[in-house]
Coordinates of C-alpha atoms and ligand atoms in Angstrom, one line a residue:
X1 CA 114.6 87.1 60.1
X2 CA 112.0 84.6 59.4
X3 CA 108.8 84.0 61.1
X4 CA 106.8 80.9 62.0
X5 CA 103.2 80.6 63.2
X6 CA 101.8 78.0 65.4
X7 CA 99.1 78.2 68.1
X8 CA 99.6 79.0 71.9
X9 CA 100.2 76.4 74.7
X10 CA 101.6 78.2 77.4
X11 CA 102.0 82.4 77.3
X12 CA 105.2 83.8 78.1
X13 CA 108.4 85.0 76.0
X14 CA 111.9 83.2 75.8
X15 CA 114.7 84.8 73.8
X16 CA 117.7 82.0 73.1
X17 CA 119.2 79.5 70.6
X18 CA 117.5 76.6 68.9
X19 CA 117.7 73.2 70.1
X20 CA 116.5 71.3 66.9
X21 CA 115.5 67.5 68.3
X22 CA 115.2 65.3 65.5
X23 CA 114.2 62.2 65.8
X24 CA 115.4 58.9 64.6
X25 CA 113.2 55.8 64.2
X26 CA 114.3 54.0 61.6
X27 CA 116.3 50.8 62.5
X28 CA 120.3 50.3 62.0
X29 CA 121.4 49.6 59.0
X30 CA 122.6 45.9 58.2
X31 CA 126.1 45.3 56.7
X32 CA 128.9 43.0 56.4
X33 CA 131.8 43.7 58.3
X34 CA 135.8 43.0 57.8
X35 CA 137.0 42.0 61.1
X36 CA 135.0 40.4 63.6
X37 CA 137.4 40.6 66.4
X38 CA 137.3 44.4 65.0
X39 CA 133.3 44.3 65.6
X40 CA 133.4 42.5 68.5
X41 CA 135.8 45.2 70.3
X42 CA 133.6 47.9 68.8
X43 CA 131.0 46.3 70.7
X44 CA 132.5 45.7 73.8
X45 CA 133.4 49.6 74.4
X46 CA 130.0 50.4 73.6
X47 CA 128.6 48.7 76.3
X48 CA 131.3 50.1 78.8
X49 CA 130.0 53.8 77.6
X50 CA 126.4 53.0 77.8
X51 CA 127.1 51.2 81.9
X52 CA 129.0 54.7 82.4
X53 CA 126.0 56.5 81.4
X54 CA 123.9 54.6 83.5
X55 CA 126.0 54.9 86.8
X56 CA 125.7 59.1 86.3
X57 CA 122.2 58.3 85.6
X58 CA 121.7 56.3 88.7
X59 CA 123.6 58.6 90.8
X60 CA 121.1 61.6 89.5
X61 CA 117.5 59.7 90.3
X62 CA 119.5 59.1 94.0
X63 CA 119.2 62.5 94.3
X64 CA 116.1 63.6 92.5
X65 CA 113.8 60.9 93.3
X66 CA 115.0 58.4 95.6
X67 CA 116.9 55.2 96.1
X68 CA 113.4 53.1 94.9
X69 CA 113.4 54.8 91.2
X70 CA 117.2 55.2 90.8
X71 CA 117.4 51.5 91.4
X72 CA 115.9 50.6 87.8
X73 CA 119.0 52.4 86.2
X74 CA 121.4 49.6 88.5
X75 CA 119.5 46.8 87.2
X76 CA 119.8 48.0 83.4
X77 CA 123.6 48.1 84.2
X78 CA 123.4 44.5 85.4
X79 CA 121.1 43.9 82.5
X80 CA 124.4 44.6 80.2
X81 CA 126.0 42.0 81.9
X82 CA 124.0 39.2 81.0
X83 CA 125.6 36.2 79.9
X84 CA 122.9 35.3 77.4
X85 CA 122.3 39.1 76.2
X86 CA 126.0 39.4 75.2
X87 CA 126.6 35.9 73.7
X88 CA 123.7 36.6 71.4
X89 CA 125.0 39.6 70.6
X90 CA 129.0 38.3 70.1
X91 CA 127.1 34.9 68.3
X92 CA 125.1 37.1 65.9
X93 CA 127.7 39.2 65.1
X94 CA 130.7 36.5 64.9
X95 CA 128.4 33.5 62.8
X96 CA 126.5 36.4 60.2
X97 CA 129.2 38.7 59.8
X98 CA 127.2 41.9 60.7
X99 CA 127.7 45.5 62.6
X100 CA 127.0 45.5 65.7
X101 CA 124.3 47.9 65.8
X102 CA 122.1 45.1 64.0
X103 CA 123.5 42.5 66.0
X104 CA 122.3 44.6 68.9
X105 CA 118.9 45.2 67.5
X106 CA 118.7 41.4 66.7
X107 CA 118.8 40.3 69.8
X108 CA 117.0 42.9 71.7
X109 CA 114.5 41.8 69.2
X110 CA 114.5 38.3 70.3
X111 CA 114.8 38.9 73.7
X112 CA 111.8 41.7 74.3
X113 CA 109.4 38.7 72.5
X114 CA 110.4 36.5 74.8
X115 CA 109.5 38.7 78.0
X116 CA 106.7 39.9 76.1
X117 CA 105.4 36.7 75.9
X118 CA 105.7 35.3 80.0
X119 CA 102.6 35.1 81.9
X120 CA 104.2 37.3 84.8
X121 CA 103.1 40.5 84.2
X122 CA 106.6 41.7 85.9
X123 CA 108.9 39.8 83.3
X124 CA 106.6 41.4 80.2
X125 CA 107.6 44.3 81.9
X126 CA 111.2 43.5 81.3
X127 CA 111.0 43.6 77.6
X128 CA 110.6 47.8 77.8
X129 CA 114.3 47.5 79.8
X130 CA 115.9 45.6 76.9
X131 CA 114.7 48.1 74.2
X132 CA 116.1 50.6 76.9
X133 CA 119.6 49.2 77.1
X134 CA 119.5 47.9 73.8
X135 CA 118.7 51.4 72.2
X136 CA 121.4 53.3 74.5
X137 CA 123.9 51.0 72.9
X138 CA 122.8 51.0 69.4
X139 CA 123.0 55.4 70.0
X140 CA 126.2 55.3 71.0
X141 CA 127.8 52.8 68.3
X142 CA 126.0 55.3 66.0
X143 CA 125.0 58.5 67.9
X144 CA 122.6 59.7 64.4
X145 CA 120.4 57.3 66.1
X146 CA 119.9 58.9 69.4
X147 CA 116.5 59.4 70.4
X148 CA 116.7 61.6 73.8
X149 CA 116.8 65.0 74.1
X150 CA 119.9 66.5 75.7
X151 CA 120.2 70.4 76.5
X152 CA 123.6 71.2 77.5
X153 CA 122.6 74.8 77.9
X154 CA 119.3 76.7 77.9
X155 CA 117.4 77.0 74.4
X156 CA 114.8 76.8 72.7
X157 CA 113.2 73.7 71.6
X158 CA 111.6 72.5 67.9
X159 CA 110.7 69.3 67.3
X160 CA 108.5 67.3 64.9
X161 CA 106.3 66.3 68.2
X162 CA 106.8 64.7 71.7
X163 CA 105.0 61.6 73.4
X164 CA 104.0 62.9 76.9
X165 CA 106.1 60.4 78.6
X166 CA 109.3 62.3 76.0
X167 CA 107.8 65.9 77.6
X168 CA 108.2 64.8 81.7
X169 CA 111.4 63.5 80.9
X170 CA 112.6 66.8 79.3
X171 CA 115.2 68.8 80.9
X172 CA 113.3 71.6 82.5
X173 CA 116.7 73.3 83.9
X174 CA 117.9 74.3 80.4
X175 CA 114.8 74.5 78.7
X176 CA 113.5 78.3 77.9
X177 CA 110.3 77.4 75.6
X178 CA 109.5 74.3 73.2
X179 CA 107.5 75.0 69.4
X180 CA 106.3 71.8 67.6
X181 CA 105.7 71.0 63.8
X182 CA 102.5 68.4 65.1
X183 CA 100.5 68.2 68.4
X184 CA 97.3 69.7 69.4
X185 CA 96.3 72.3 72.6
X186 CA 94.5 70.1 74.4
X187 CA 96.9 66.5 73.9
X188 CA 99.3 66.1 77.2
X189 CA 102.3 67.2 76.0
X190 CA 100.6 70.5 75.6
X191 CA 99.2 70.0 78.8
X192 CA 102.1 69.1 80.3
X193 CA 104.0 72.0 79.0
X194 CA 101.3 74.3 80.5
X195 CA 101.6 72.4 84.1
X196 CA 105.4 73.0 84.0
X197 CA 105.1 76.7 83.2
X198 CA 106.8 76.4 79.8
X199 CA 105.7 78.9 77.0
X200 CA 104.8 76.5 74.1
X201 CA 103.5 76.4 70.7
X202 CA 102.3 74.0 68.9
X203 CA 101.3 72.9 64.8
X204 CA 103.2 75.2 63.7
X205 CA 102.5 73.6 60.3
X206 CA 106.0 74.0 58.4
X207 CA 108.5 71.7 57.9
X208 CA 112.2 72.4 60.1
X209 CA 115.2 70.9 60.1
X210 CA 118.9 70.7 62.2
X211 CA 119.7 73.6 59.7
X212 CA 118.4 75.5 62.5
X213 CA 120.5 74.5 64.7
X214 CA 122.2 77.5 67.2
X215 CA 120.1 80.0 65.3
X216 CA 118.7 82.7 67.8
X217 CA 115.3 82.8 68.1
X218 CA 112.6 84.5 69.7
X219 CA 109.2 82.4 70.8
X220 CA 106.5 84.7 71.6
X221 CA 104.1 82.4 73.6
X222 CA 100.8 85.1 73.4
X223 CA 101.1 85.1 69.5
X224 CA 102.1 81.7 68.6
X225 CA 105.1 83.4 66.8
X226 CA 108.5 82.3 66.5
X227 CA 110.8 84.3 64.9
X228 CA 114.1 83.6 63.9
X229 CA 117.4 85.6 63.3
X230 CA 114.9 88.5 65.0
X231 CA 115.7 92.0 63.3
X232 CA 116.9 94.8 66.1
X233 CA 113.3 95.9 66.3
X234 CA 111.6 92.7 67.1
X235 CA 113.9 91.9 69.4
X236 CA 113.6 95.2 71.1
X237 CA 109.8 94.6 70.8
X238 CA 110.2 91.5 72.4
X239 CA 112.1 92.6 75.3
X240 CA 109.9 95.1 76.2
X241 CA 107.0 92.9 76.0
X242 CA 109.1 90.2 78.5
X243 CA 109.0 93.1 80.6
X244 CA 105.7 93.7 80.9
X245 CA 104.5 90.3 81.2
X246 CA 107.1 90.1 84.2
X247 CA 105.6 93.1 85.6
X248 CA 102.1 91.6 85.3
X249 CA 103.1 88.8 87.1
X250 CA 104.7 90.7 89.9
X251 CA 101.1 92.5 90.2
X252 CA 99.7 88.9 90.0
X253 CA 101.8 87.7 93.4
X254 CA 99.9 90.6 95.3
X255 CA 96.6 87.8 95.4
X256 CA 98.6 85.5 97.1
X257 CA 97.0 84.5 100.6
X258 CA 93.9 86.4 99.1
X259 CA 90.5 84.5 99.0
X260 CA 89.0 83.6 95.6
X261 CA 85.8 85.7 96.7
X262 CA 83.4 87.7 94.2
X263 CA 82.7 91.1 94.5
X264 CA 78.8 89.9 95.7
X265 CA 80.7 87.4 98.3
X266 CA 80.6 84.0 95.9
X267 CA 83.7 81.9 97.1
X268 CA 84.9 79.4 94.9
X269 CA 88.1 76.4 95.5
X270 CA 90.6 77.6 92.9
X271 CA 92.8 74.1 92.9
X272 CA 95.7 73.1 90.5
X273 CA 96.4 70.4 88.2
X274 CA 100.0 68.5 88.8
X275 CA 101.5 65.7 87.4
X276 CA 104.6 64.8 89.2
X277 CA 106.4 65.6 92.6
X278 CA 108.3 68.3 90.7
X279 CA 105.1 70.4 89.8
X280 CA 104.8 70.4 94.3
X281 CA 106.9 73.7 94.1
X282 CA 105.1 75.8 91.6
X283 CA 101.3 74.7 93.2
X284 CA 102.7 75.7 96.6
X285 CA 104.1 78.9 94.9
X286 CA 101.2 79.7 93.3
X287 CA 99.0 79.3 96.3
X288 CA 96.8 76.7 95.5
X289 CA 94.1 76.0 97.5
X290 CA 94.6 71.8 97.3
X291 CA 95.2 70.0 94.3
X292 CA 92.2 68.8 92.0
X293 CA 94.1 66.4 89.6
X294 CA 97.1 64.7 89.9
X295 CA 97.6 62.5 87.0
X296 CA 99.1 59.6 88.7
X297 CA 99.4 57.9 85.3
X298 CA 103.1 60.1 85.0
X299 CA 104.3 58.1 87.8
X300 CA 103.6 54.7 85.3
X301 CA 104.8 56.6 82.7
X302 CA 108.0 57.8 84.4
X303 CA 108.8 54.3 85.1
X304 CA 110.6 51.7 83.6
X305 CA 108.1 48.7 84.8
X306 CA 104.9 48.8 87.3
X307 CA 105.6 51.1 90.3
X308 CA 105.7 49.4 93.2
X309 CA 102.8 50.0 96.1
X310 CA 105.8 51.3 98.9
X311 CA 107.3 53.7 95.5
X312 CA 103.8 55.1 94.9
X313 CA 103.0 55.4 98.6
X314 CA 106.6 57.2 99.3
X315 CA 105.1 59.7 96.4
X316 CA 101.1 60.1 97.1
X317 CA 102.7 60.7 101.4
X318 CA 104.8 63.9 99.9
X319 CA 101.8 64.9 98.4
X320 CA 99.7 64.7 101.2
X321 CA 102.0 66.1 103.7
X322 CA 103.2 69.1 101.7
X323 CA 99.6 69.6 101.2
X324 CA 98.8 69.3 104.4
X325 CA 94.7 69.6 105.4
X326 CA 94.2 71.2 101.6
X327 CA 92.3 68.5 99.5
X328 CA 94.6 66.6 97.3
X329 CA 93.1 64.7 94.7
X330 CA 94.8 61.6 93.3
X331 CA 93.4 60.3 89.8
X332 CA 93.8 56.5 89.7
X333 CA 95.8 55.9 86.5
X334 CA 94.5 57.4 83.6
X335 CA 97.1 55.1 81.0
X336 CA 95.9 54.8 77.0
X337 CA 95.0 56.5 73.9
X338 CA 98.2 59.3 74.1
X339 CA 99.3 58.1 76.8
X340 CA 101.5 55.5 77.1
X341 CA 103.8 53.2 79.1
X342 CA 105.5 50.2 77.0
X343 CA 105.7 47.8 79.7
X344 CA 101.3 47.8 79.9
X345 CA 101.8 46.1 76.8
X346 CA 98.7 47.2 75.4
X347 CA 97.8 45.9 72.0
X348 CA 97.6 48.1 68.9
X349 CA 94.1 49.5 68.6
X350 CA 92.0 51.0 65.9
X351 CA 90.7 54.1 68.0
X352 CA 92.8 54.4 70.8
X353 CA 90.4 57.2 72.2
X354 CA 87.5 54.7 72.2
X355 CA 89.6 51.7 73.9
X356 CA 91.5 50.3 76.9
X357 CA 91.8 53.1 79.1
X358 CA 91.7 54.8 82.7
X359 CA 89.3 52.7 84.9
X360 CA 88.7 50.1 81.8
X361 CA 92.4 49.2 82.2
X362 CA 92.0 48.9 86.1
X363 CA 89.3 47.0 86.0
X364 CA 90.8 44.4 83.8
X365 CA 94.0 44.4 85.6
X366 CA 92.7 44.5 89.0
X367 CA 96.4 43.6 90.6
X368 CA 97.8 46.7 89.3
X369 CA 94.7 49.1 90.3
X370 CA 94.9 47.3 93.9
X371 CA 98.3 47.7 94.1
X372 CA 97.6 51.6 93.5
X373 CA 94.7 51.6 95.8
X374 CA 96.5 50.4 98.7
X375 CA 99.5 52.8 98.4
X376 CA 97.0 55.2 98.2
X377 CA 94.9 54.4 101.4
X378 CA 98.1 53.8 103.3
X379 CA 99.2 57.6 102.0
X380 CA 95.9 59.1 103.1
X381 CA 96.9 59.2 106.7
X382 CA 99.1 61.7 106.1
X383 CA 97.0 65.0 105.1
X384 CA 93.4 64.9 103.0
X385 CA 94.0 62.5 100.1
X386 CA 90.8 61.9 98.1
X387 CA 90.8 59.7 95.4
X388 CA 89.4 60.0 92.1
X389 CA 88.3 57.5 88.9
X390 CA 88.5 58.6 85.4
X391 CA 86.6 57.9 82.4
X392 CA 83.4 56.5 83.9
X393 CA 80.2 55.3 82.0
X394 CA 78.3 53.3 84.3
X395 CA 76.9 52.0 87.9
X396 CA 78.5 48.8 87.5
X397 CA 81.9 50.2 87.2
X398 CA 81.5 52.3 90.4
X399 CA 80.0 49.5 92.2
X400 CA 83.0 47.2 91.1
X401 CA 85.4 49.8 92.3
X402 CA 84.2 50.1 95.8
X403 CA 84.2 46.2 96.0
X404 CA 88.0 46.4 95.1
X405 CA 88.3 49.3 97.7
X406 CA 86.6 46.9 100.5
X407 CA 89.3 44.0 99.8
X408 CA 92.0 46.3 99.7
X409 CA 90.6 47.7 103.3
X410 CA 90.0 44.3 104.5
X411 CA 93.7 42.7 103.1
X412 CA 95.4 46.1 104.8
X413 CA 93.5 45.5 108.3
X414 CA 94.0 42.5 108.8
X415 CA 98.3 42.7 107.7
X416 CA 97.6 45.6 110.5
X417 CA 98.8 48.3 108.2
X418 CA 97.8 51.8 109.3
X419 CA 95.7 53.4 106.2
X420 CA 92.8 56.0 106.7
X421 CA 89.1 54.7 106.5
X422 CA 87.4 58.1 105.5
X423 CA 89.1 59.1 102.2
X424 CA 86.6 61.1 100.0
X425 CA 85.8 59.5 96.6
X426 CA 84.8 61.2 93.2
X427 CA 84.3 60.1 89.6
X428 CA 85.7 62.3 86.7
X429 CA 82.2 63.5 84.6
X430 CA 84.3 63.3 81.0
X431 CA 81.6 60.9 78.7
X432 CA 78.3 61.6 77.9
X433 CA 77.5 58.5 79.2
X434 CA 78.6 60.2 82.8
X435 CA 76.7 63.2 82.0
X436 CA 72.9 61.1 81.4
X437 CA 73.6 59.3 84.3
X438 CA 75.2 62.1 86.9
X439 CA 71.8 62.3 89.1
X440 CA 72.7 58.2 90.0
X441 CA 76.6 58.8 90.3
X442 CA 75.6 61.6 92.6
X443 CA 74.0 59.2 94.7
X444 CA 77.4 57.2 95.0
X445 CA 80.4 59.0 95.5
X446 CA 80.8 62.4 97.1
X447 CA 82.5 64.4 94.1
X448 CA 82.4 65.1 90.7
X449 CA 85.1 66.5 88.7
X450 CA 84.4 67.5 85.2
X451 CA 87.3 66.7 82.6
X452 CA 86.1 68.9 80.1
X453 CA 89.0 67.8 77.5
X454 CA 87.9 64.3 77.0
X455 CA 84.0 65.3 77.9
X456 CA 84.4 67.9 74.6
X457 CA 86.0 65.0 72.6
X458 CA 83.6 62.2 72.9
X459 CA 80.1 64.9 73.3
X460 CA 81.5 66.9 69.5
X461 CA 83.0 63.3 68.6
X462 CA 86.3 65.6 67.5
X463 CA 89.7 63.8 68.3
X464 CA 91.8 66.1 71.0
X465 CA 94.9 64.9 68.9
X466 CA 94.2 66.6 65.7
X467 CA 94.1 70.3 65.9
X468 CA 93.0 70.5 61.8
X469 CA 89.5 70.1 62.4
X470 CA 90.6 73.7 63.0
X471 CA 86.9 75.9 63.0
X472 CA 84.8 72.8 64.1
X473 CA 86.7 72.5 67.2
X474 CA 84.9 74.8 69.6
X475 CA 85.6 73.7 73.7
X476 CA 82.7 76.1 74.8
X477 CA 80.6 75.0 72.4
X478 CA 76.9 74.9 73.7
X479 CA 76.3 71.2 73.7
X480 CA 79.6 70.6 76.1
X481 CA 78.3 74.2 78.1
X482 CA 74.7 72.8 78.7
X483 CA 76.6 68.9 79.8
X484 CA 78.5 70.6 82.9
X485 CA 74.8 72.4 83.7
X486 CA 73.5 68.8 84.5
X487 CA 76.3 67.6 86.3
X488 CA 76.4 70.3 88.3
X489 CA 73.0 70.2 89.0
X490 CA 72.7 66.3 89.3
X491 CA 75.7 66.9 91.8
X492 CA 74.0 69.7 93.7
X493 CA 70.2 68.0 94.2
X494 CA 72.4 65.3 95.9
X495 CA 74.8 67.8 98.0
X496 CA 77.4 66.9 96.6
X497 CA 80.0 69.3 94.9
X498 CA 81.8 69.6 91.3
X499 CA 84.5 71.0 90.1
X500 CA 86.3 71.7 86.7
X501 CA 89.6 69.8 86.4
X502 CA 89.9 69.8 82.2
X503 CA 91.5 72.7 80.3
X504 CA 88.2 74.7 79.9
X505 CA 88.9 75.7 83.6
X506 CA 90.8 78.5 82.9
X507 CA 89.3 80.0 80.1
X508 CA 88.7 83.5 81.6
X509 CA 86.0 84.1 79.1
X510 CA 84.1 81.4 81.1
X511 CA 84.4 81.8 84.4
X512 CA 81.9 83.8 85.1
X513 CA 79.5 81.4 83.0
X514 CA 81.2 78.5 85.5
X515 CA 80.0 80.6 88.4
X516 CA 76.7 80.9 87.4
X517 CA 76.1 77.7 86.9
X518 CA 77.4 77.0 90.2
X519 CA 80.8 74.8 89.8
X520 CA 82.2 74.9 93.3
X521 CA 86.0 74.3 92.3
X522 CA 88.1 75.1 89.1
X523 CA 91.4 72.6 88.8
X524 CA 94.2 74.8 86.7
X525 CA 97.9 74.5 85.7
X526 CA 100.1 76.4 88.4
X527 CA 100.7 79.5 86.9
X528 CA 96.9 80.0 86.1
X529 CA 96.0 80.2 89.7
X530 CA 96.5 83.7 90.5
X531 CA 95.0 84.8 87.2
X532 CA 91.8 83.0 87.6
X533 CA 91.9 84.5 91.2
X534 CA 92.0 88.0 89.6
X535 CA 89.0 87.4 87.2
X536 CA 87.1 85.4 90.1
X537 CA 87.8 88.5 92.8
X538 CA 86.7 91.2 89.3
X539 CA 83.1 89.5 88.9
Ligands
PEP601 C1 90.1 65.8 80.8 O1 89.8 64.9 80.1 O2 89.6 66.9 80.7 C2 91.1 65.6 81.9 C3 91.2 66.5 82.9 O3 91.8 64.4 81.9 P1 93.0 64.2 80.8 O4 93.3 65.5 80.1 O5 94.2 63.7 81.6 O6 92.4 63.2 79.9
MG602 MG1 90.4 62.9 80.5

């Protein structure tokens, strides 16, 4: 047996073997080839594999998430049909003598400039679908270069890291816990893993490899532990300890329907953080009392191209109506820094943290944050959408938003569309800048939400993404402590309430500092609902 230390994500243990995901991101190699007809064949039953793939693929989203997503996976299989896509490929491959994996790669190349470079923001977005197709090809002519994660059965995870949009795409059915060599608590893949109920660690710091590969393994998610090849003792250690974290839990479902009430009568909205339809079951389950973040950005992320208004609305309605009258708050998209969606073809930047992102990309690209706006005013008459801005710093912005909400009223009353006037608005409290000026954005919109993740980034200036700034990295440290004091009280001089909708939430060890300080909602993953209900109902 051999043991590996990382830090906690999500508590729980899984017992199964490891899934080692390597990734590839080097480019195919270039050679000269014998036979060109040879090649050319090569080629050809490629691309029948990779349209096979793609009709089981289509035939899935039908099911999963509706004819208006699957149908991206129909037009990639079209894509593989273009004239102009193959005879570059054939042409590069016939005139230069090469494999076809670089002829591939070649012309994908070529091709994704060349949508990159359109004025139409929906043909840039067509360059993402050619390294799509292009890459599901190039895996299968050479399947060491396949970049998705498959689990055939259930296992455990290791990886070197995952982008968040790799983490919603992950295959929850088979997947019993992740462990990572990189990443950080507080980055959304760890976040993500905590919203999907998955025990995770993360850092773990040590170099792994495919060696390890159908090895059983142990990952004990209160530790941080992994162990490997476990010895009869931990494993019997471990099973007991499964045990009685299941029993605790069993305990735990006793709150449900049970008010989140102190023992001197203090009630407080205990909400939950969600990032995708899928995430519906467990927020239900759990008993939420509404939803305080939905980070509508997965939808982008989950997407080939720009979801369309009718897609988004078809989502943000099943929200609201499973919801019913229980607040459900959608954040705008919250896309940059970690987050990422190719087809926003945003340019490189220097400190990602510091640049285009959330409301600074909407307010740039007002087409796309009206398109979201009006799927999400049309949505609203079915239960109590509210709708919430990230990333705030000044007046101006706020101002500028309610002008794009107007039009969008305006543009949908006169095409006679039904959409709900009275949709409560709130601003996410996560900059400094938010914090000095909460008494005026109290004035203006009728919520406040605190994201203490980003709001402990900028105030300690220490990057989310690196968890090796180890000891100085303190989310309760005073400074971040004393900044959701004055928003709550800017919030409360103006009646309006606040809530906590960043990972600090649910830090047990806090809540009864929270309570104190008035905060009238805490926003958690799922599964630390009833927890949180337990220490609130203790106090
Ligand atoms: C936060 O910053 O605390 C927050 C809730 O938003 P996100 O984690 O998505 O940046
Ligand atoms: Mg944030």
């Amino acid at each position: 047996m051999f043991t590996i230390e990382g830090i906690s994500v999500f508590q729980g243990i899984a017992i199964g073997p490891i899934h080692y995901f390597g990734k590839s991101d080097s480019a195919p190699e270039k050679y000269e080839i014998e036979n060109i007809e040879d090649e050319i064949a090569r080629y050809e039953v490629a691309k029948a594999a990779a349209k096979e793939q793609l009709e089981g693929i289509y035939d899935k989203a039908l099911i999963e998430v509706g004819e208006e997503h699957a149908f991206i996976f129909e037009i990639h299989q079209m894509m593989l049909d273009d004239p102009d896509y193959n005879d570059s490929i054939i042409e590069n491959i016939t005139t230069r003598k090469v494999n076809a994996e670089y002829a591939v790669t070649e012309t994908e190349n070529a091709f994704a400039e060349l949508f990159a470079s359109m004025d139409d923001p929906y043909m840039q977005g067509r360059a993402a679908d050619i390294h799509d197709i292009s890459s599901r090809i190039v895996s299968i002519l050479s399947p060491e270069m396949d970049n998705s994660v498959r689990l055939g059965s259930p296992a455990i995870l290791v990886a070197e890291d995952f982008a968040p949009s790799e983490t919603v795409q992950l295959d929850k059915k088979n997947l019993l816990a992740f462990a990572t060599i990189e990443g950080s608590v507080t980055s959304h893949t760890a976040i993500l893993a905590r919203t999907m109920g998955i025990p995770a660690i993360v850092k773990v710091g040590v170099s792994l490899s495919s060696d390890l590969n159908g090895k059983d393994a142990i990952l004990d998610g209160f530790t941080g532990l992994l162990y490997i090849e476990p010895d009869e003792e931990t494993i019997a250690a471990m099973l007991a300890k499964k045990k009685e974290h299941e029993v605790h839990l069993k305990k735990l479902d006793e709150l449900k329907g049970k008010e989140n009430i102190t023992k001197d009568g203090r009630k407080i909205h205990i909400y939950a953080n969600a990032g995708n339809l899928n995430d519906l079951e467990s927020v239900v389950e759990n008993d939420a009392g509404g939803i305080g973040l939905f980070r509508s950005e997965f939808l982008y992320m989950e997407s080939q191209t720009y979801p369309t208004e009718d897609a988004q609305f078809e989502v943000y309605k099943k929200m609201a109506q499973t919801m019913g009258d229980k607040r459900t708050i959608i954040r705008t998209l919250d896309i940059g820094a970690d987050k990422q969606a190719a087809y926003f073809e945003l340019a490189p930047e220097e400190n990602p943290a510091l640049g285009l992102r959330g409301i600074r990309i909407c307010l740039t690209r007002p087409e796309v944050f009206k398109t979201q706006l009006r799927a999400l005013f049309r949505a609203a008459v079915y239960g109590n959408i509210c709708i919430m801005f990230p990333m705030i710093i000044s007046v101006g912005e706020i101002e500028e938003i309610y002008s794009y909400i107007d039009e969008v009223k305006a543009e949908l009353r006169e095409e006679g569309q039904l959409f709900r006037e009275d949709v409560e608005t709130g601003i996410m409290i996560e900059t400094p800048a938010s914090v000095f000026l909460a008494p005026e954005f109290a004035t203006l919109v009728d919520f406040f939400s605190i994201g203490t993740n980003d709001l402990t980034q900028y105030t300690l200036a220490l990057d989310r993404q690196n968890n090796s700034l180890g000891k100085f990295y303190d989310p309760a440290h005073p400074s971040v402590l004393r900044a959701i004091k004055m928003a709550a009280d800017a919030a409360h001089a103006e009646g309006k309430w606040i809530g906590i909708c960043g990972e600090l939430g649910a830090n047990l060890e806090l809540t009864e500092t929270f309570l104190k300080m008035g905060i009238d909602e805490l926003s958690v993953s799922p599964a630390s609902i009833l927890p949180l209900r337990d220490k609130v109902r203790s106090l």
